[in-house]
Coordinates of C-alpha atoms and ligand atoms in Angstrom, one line a residue:
X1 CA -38.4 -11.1 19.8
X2 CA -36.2 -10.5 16.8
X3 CA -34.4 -8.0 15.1
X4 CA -31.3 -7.4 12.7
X5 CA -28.8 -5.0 12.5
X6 CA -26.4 -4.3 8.9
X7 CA -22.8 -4.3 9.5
X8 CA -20.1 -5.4 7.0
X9 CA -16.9 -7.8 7.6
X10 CA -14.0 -7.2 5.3
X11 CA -12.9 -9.4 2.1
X12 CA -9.8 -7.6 0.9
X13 CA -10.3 -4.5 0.7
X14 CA -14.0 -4.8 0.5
X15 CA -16.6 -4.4 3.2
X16 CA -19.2 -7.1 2.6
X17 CA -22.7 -6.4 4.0
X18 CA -23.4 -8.8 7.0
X19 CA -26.7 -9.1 8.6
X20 CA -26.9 -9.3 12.4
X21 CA -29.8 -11.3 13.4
X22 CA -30.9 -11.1 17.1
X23 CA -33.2 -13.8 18.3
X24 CA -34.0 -13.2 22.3
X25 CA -36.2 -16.1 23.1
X26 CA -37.7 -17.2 26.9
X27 CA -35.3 -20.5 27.9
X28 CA -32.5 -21.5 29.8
X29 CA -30.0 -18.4 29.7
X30 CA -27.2 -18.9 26.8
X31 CA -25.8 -16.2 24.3
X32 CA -24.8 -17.8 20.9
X33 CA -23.3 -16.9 18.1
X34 CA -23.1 -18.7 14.9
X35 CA -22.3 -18.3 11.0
X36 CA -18.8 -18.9 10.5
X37 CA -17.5 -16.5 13.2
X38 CA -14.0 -16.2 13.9
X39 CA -12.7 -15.9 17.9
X40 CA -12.8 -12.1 17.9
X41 CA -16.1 -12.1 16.8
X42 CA -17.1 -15.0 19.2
X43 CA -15.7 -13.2 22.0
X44 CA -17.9 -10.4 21.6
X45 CA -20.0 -11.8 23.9
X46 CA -18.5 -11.3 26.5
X47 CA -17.6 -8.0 25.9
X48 CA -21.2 -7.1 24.6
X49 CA -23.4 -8.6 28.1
X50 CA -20.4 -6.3 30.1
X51 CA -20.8 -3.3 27.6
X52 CA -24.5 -2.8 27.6
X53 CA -24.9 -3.4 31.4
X54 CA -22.0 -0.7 32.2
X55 CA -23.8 1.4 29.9
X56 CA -27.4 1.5 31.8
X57 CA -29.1 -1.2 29.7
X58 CA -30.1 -4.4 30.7
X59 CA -29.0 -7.7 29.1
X60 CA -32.2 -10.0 29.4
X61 CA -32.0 -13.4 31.3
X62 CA -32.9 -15.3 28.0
X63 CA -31.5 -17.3 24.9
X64 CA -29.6 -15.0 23.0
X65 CA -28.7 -16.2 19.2
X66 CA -27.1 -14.4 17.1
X67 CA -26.6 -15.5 13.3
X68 CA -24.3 -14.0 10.7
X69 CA -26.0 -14.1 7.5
X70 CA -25.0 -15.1 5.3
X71 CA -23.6 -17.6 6.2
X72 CA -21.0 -19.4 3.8
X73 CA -18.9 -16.0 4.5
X74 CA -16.3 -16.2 6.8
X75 CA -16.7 -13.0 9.6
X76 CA -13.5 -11.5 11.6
X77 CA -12.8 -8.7 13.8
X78 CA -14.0 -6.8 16.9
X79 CA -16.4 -4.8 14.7
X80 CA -19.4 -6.8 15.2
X81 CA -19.6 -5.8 18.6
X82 CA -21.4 -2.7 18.0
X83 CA -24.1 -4.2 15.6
X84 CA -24.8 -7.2 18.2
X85 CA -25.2 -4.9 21.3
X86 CA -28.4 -3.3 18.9
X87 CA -29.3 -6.3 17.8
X88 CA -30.2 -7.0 21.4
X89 CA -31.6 -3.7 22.5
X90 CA -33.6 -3.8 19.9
X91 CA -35.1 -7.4 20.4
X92 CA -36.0 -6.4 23.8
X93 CA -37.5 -3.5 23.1
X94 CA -34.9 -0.8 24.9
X95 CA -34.5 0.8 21.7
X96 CA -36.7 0.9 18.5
X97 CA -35.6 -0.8 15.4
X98 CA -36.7 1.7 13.4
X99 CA -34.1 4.3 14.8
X100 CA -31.7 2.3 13.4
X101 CA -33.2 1.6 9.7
X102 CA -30.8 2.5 6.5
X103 CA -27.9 2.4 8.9
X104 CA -24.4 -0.1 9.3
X105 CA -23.1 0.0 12.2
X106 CA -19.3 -1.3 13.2
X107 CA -17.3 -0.9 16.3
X108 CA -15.8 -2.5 18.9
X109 CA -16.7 -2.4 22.6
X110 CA -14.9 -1.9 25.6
X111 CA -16.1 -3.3 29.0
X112 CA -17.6 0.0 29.9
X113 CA -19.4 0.5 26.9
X114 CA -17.3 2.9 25.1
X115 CA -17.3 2.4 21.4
X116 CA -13.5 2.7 19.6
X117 CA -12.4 1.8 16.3
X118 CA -11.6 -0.9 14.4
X119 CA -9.1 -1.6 11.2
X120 CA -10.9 -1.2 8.3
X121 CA -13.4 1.5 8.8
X122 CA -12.2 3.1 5.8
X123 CA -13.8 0.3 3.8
X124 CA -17.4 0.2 5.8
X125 CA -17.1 4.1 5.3
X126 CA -16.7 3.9 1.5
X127 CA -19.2 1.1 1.4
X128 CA -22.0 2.9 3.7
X129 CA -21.2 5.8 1.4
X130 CA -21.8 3.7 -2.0
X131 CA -25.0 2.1 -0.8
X132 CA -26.1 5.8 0.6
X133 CA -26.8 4.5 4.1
X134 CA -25.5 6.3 7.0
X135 CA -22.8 4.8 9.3
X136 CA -22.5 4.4 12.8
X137 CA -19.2 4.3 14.4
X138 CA -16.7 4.9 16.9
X139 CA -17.1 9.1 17.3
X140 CA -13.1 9.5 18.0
X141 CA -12.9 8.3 14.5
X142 CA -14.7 10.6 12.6
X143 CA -11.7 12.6 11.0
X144 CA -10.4 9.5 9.7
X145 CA -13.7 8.8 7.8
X146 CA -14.1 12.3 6.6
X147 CA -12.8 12.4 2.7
X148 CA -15.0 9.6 1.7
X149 CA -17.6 11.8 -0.9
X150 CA -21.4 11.9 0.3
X151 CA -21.1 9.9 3.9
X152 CA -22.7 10.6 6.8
X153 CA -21.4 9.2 9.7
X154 CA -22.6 9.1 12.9
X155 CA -20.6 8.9 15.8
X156 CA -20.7 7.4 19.1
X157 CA -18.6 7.8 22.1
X158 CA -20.6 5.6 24.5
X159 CA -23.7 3.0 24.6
X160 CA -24.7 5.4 27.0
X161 CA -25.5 8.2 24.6
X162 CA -28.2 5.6 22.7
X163 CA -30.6 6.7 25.3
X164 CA -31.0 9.4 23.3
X165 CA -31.6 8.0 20.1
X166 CA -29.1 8.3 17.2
X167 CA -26.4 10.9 17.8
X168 CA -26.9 13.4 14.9
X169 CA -24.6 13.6 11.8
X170 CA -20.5 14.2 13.0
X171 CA -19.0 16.9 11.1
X172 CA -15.3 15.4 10.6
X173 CA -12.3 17.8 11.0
X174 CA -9.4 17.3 8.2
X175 CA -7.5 13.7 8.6
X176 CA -4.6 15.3 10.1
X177 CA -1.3 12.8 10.2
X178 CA 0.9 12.8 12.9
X179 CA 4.2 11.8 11.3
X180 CA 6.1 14.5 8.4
X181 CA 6.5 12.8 5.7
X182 CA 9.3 10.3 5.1
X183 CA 10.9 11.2 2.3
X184 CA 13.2 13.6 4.6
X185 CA 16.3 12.7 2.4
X186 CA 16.8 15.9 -0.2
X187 CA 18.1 15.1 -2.8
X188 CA 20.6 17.9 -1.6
X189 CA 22.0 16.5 1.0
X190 CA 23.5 13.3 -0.9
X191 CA 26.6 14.1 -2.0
X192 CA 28.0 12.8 -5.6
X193 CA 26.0 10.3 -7.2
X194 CA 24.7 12.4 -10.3
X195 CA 23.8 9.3 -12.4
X196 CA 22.3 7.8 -9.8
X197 CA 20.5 10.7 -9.0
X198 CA 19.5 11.0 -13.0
X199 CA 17.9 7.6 -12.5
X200 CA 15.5 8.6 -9.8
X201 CA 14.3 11.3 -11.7
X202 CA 13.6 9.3 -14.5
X203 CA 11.9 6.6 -11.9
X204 CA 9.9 9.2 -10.9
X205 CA 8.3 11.0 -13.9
X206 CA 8.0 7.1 -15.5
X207 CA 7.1 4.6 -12.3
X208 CA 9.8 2.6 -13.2
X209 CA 11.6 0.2 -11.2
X210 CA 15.1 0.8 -10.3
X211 CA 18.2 -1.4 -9.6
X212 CA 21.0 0.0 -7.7
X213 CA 24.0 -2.0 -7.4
X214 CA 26.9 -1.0 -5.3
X215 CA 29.5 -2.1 -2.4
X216 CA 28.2 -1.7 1.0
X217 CA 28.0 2.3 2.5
X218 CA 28.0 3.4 -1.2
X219 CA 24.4 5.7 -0.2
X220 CA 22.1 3.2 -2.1
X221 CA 19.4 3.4 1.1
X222 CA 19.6 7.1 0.7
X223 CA 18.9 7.4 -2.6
X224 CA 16.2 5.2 -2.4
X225 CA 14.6 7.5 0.5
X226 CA 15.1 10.5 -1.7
X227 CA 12.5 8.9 -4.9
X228 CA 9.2 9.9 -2.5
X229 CA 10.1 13.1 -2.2
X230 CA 10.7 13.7 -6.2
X231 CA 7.3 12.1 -6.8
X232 CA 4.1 13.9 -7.7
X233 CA 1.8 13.8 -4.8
X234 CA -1.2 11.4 -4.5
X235 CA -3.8 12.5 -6.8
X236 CA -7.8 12.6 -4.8
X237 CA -8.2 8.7 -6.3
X238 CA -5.1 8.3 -5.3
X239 CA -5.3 9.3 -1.6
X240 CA -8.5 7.1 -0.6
X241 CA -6.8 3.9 -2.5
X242 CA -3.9 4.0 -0.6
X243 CA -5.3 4.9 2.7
X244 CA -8.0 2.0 2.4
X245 CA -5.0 -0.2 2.3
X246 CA -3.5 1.1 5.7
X247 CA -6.7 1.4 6.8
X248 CA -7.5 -2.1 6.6
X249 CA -4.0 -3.1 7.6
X250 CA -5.1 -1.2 11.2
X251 CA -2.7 1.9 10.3
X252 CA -3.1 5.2 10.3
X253 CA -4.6 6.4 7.3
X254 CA -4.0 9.9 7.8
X255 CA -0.4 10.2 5.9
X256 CA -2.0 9.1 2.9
X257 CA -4.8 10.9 3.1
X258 CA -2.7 13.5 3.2
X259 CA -1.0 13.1 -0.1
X260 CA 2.1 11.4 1.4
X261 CA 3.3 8.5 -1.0
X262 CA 4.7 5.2 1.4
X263 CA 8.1 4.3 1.8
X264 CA 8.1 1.2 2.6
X265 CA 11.2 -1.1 3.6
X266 CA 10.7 -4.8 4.7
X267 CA 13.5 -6.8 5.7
X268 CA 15.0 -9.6 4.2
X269 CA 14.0 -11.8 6.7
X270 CA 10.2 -10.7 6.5
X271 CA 8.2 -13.9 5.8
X272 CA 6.3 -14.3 2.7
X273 CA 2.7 -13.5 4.3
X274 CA 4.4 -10.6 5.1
X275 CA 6.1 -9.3 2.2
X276 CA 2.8 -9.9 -0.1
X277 CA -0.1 -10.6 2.5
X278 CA -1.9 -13.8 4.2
X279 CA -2.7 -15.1 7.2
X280 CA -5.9 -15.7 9.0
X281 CA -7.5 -13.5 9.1
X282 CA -5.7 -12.1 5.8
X283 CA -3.8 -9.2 6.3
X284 CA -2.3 -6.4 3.4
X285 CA 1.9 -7.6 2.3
X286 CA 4.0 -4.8 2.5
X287 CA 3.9 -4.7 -1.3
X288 CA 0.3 -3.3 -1.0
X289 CA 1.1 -0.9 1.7
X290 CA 3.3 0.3 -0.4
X291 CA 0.9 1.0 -3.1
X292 CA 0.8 4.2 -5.2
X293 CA 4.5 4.7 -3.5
X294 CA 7.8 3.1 -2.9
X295 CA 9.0 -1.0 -2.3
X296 CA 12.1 -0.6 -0.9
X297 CA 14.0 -4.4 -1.1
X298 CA 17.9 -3.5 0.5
X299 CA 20.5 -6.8 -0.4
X300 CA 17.8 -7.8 -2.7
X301 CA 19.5 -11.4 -2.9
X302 CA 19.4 -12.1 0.2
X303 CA 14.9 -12.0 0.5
X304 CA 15.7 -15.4 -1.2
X305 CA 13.7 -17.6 -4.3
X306 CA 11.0 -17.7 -2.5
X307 CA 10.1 -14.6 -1.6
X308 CA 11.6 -12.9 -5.4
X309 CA 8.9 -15.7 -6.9
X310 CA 6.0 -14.6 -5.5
X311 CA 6.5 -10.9 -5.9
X312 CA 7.2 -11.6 -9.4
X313 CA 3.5 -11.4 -9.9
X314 CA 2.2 -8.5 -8.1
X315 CA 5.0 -6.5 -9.4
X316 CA 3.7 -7.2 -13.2
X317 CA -0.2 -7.1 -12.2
X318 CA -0.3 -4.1 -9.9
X319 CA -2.7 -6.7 -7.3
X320 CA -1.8 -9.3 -5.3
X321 CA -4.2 -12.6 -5.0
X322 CA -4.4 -15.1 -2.1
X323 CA -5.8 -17.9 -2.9
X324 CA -7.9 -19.5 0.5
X325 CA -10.5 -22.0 1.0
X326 CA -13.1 -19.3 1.5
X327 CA -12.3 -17.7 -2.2
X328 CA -9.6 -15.2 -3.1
X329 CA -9.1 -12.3 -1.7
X330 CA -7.0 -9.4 -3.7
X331 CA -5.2 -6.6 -2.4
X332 CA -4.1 -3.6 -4.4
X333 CA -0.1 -3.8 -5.5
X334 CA 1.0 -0.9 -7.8
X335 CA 4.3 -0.3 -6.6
X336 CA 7.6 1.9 -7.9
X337 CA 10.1 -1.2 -6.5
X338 CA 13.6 0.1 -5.7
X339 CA 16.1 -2.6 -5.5
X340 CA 19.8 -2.5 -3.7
X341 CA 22.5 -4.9 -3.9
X342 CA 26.1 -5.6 -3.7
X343 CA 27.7 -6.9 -6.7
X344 CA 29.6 -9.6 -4.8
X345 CA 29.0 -11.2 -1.4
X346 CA 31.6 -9.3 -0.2
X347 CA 30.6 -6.2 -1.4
X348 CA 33.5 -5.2 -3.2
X349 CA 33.9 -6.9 -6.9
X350 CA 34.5 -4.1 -9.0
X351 CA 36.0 -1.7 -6.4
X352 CA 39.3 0.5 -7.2
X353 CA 39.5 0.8 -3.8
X354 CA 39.4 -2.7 -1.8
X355 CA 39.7 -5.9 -3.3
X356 CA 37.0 -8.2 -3.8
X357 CA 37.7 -11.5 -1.1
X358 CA 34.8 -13.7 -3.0
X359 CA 36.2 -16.5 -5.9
X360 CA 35.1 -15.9 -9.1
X361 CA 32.0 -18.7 -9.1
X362 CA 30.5 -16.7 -6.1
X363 CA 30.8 -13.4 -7.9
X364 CA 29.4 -15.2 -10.9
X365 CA 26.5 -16.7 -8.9
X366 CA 25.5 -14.1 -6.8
X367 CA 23.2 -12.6 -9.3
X368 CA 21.6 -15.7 -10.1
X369 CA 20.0 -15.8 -6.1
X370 CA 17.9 -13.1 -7.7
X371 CA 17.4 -14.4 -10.9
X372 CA 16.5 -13.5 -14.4
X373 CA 12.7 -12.6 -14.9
X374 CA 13.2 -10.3 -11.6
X375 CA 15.9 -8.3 -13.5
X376 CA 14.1 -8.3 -16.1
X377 CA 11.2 -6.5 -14.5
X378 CA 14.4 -3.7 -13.3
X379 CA 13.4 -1.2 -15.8
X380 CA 16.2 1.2 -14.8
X381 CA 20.2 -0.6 -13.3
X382 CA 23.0 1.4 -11.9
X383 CA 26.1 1.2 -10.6
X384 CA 26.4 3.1 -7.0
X385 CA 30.4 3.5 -6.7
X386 CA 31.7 4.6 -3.1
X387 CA 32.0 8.2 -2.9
X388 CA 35.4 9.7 -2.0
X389 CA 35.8 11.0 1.3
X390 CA 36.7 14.5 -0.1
X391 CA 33.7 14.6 -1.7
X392 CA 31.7 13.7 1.5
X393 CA 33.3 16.3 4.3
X394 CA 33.3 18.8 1.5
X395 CA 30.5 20.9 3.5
X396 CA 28.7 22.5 0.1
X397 CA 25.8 20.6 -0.6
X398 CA 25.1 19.3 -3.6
X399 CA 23.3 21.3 -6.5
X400 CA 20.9 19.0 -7.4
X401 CA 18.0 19.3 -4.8
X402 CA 14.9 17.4 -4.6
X403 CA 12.8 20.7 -5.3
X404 CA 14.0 21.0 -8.8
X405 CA 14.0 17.8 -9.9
X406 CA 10.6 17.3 -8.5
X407 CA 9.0 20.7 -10.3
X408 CA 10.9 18.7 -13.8
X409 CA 9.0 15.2 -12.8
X410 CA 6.0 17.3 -12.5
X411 CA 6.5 19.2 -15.9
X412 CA 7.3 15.8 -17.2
X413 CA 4.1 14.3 -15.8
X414 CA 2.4 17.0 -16.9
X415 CA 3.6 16.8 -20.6
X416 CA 3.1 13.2 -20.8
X417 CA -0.8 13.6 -20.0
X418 CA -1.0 16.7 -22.9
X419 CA 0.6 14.4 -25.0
X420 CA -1.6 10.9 -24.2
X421 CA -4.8 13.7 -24.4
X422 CA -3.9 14.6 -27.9
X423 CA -3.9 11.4 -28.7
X424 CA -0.8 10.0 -30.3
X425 CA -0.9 6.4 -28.7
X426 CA 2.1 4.5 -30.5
X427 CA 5.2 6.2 -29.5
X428 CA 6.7 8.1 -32.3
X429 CA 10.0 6.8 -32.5
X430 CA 12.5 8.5 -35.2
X431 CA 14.4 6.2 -37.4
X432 CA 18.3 6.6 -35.7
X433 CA 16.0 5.7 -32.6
X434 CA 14.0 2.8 -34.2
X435 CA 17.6 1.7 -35.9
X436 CA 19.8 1.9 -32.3
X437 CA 16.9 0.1 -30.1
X438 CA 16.9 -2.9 -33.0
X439 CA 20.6 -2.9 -32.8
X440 CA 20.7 -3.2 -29.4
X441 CA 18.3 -5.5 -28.5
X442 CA 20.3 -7.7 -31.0
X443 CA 23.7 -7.2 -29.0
X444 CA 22.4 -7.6 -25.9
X445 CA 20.1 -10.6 -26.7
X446 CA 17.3 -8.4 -25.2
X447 CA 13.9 -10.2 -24.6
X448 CA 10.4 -8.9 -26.0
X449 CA 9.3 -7.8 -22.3
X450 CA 12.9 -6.1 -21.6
X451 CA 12.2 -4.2 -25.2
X452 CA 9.1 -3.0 -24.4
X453 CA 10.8 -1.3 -20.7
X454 CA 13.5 0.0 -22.8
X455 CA 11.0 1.8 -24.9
X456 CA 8.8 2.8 -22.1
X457 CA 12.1 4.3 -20.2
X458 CA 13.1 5.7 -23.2
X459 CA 9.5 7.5 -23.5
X460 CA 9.7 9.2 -20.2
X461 CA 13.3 10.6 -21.1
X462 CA 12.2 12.7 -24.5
X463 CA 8.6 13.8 -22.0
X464 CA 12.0 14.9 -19.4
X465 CA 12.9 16.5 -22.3
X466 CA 9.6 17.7 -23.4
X467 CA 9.5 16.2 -26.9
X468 CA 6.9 14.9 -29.1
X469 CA 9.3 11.8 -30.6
X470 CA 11.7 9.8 -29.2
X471 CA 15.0 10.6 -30.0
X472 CA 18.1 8.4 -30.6
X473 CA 19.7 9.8 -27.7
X474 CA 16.7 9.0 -25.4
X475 CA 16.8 5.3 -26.5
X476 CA 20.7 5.5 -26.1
X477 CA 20.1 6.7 -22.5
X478 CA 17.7 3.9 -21.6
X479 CA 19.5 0.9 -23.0
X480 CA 22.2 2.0 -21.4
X481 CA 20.3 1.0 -17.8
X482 CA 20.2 -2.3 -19.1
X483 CA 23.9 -2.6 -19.2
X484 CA 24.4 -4.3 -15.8
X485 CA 23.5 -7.9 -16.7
X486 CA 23.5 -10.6 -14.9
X487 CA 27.2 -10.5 -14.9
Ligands
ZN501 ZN1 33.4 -10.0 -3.4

C-alpha cells in the first residue's frame, strides 16, 4: 500500500514543500529512504521503527521505501521524522489518509515517540499559513508559531495521541522570551563621550553605520551596546523577519518576536561561514542574525581581508548569497554595522596621555588591514578619546539617557515618514548646503558613493532637527564624520 504525506525542508529561509511517499510492499524486510536525503534525515529510520512501536503502533515486517519528491532537492534535518512515521501508518492502514489531507507535518521524534521541535518551524509555519493548510507539529511549540497571521496549527505531544485522530486546533499563548533585552547599557550610565553619543543618535534615527576609533578601554563596546536601546522597536513585518532568521538558525525566536532588535558581536576569529553563513547544511552568518538590528565588529582590523571582503556585499545589498552546487541560497542581511578600532596597533597614536610604541609605517598601515571601500561604507567615524578618571568616579550620571534620545529617534523617524508621505523625494538641499557639500567633496577627494552617505547623514540630521530642507549646518555636521580618513 501507498501513501504520501506534505512536509517541507528548508532553502534559506524558505520552507519548500516535500512530498513524503510511503511504499509498504510484501518482501524481505528493509526500510529505505531515498531522494537526496542528508544523514539526519536518513537516520530517521531508526528513530521512526523505535518511535511508532513505543507509541502503541506497529511497524510492519515489510519493504519500507520512502522517496523524497522531488527529488533534485537536497532534504536536511530531523523534521521529516514526523511526516515518515504517517507515511507508514497510513500505508498500513492504522490511520486514514484522509485524516491527514490539506495538512504538513514536521517534527522530530524521540525514541519514545514524543514529537519536539525542530529549527526552522517558523518558516513551515509561515509557509502552511501562505498555502492555507494546517500544520502539524511539535505541541510544546505552539507559542513560538503563534504571530504567524491565519495558521492553524495543530499540535502533538506524542504518537500516542494519533489514536485519536488529529488533535484539534492549539490556541498558542504570547511568544514569551526568556532573556531582557540586551541593550542594558543606558545611555546614562556612560560617562563623557557626548560626540560619540551624538553619533549614535544619529545612527539610530538614519541606519547608518558607525566607526568608532579609539585606544583600548576608551568605552567603544559600551557605546555600541547602548545603539539597540535608542532604536525604534521592530515594527509587526519587522518582528517575523527577524525571528524567521533565529528561527531557522535553531534560536529562540521569542526576543524578536518580542520587538527586541539583536545585538550581535562575533569575534574576530569567527570563520567566514560564520560571520556571513555556509556550511552543509547551510546555516544563517551572524550578519543575518543580526538583521533589522546591530553588527557589532570590535578591533575591526583584526577580522582580516578576507572576512572585510565578503561582508562588503551583504552590507551594501541588505542579503547575503551562497552560492552551492544545489543553487543559491539567500539569507536576509540588513544590518546597522558598528565598527571599533584602535588607531594604532598599540592603541595609543594620538593619545595626550601615553605614547604611541608603534613606528610610523605601522601606524600608517594599520588602516589599510581594513581597507578603503569598507570605510567607505562607514557612514558615520569618530574619535573615542579615553575618559579622565575624574570624570569616571564622579558618581552623577550622565544627562544624556537613553530614554530621551530614543523619544528624539522616534520623533525623528516619525518626521521622516510625514515627510517621505508628502512626497518630496529629492532632498531639498539649500544653496550654502549645496555650495559646502561640493566644496567639500572637492577637498577631501570624496567619492560618488561617500557623497551620496554624506547627504543621506546629512538628511537624518535636519529630520533630528525637524526640518523640511537641509541646512548648511546639517551637511557641515555630516562631513565632518568623514574626517577620520584613512590616515
Ligand atoms: Zn601605536
Amino acid at each position: 500500500m501507498q501513501a504520501a504525506i506534505t512536509t517541507a525542508t528548508l532553502v534559506g529561509v524558505d520552507a519548500v514543500p516535500v512530498e513524503v511517499q510511503v511504499d509498504v510492499s510484501s518482501g524481505l524486510p528493509v526500510f529505505g529512504i531515498v531522494g537526496l536525503a542528508d544523514t539526519a534525515v536518513q537516520e530517521a529510520r531508526d528513530r521512526v521503527r523505535s518511535a511508532l512501536r513505543a507509541a502503541g503502533f506497529d511497524f510492519p515486517n515489510a519493504r519500507v521505501i520512502v522517496n523524497l519528491a522531488p527529488a533534485p532537492l537536497r532534504k536536511h534535518g530531523t523534521g521529516f521524522d514526523l511526516p515518515i512515521a504517517l507515511g507508514v501508518l497510513c500505508a498500513t492502514g492504522q490511520l486514514s489518509t484522509r485524516a491527514f489531507d490539506g495538512s504538513v507535518a514536521v517534527g522530530e521524534l524521540g525514541l519514545d515517540g514524543s514529537v519536539r521541535t525542530v529549527p526552522g518551524l517558523l518558516a513551515h509555519a509561515l509557509a502552511a499559513a501562505r498555502a492555507d493548510a494546517r500544520l502539524l507539529g511539535p505541541r510544546l511549540a505552539a507559542d513560538a508559531v503563534g504571530a504567524v497571521p491565519g495558521l492553524k496549527y495543530h499540535g502533538l505531544d506524542d504518537l500516542r495521541s494519533l489514536r485519536q485522530g488529529v488533535p484539534p486546533p492549539t490556541v498558542p499563548g504570547p511568544a514569551r522570551s526568556s532573556l531582557s533585552p540586551d541593550g542594558g547599557v543606558d545611555l546614562a550610565d556612560v560617562a563623557g563621550h557626548q560626540g560619540a553619543k551624538r553619533c549614535l543618535e544619529i545612527a539610530a534615527a538614519g541606519g547608518h553605520n558607525v566607526l568608532f576609533v579609539g585606544p583600548p578601554g576608551s568605552g567603544k563596546t559600551m557605546l555600541a551596546r547602548a545603539l539597540c536601546g535608542l532604536q525604534t522597536p521592530l515594527t509587526e513585518n519587522e518582528r517575523l523577519e527577524t525571528a524567521l532568521v533565529h528561527s531557522v538558525a535553531g534560536l529562540d525566536p521569542a526576543p524578536a518576536l518580542d520587538g527586541v532588535r539583536p545585538f550581535r558581536a562575533p569575534h574576530h576569529s569567527s570563520s567566514i561561514a560564520g560571520l556571513v553563513g555556509g556550511g552543509a547544511p547551510p546555516r544563517p552568518g551572524e550578519i543575518s542574525l543580526a538583521h533589522h538590528g546591530v553588527l557589532f565588529l570590535d578591533e575591526l582590523p583584526e577580522f582580516g581581508p578576507a572576512a572585510l571582503q565578503v561582508l562588503r556585499q551583504p552590507l551594501e545589498e541588505g542579503v547575503v548569497t551562497l552560492v552551492r552546487a544545489q543553487g543559491a541560497v539567500t539569507y536576509p542581511a540588513r544590518v546597522t554595522l558598528v565598527a571599533a578600532m584602535n588607531p594604532c596597533p598599540c592603541g595609543f597614536a594620538g593619545d595626550p596621555d601615553r605614547a604611541c610604541t608603534c613606528s610610523p609605517g605601522a601606524v600608517a598601515r594599520y588602516p589599510a588591514r581594513v581597507g578603503g571601500p569598507l570605510f567607505d561604507r562607514m557612514d558615520i567615524a569618530v574619535r573615542v578619546a579615553r575618559i579622565d578618571p575624574g570624570l569616571l568616579l564622579c558618581r552623577e550620571r550622565a544627562e544624556t539617557t537613553t530614554a530621551d534620545v530614543s523619544a528624539r529617534v522616534r520623533q525623528a523617524v516619525e518626521f521622516r515618514g510625514s515627510r517621505t508621505r508628502s512626497g518630496s523625494q529629492p532632498p531639498t538641499l539649500s544653496l550654502a548646503a549645496r555650495s559646502l557639500l561640493e566644496a567639500s567633496a572637492r577637498s577631501q577627494h570624496l567619492s560618488g558613493r561617500a557623497v551620496t552617505r554624506v547627504l543621506r547623514v546629512a538628511r537624518t540630521i535636519a529630520d533630528l532637527a525637524r526640518t523640511d530642507s537641509i541646512a548648511e549646518e546639517h551637511v557641515a555636521e555630516a562631513v565632518g564624520y568623514r574626517g577620520w580618513d584613512l590616515g
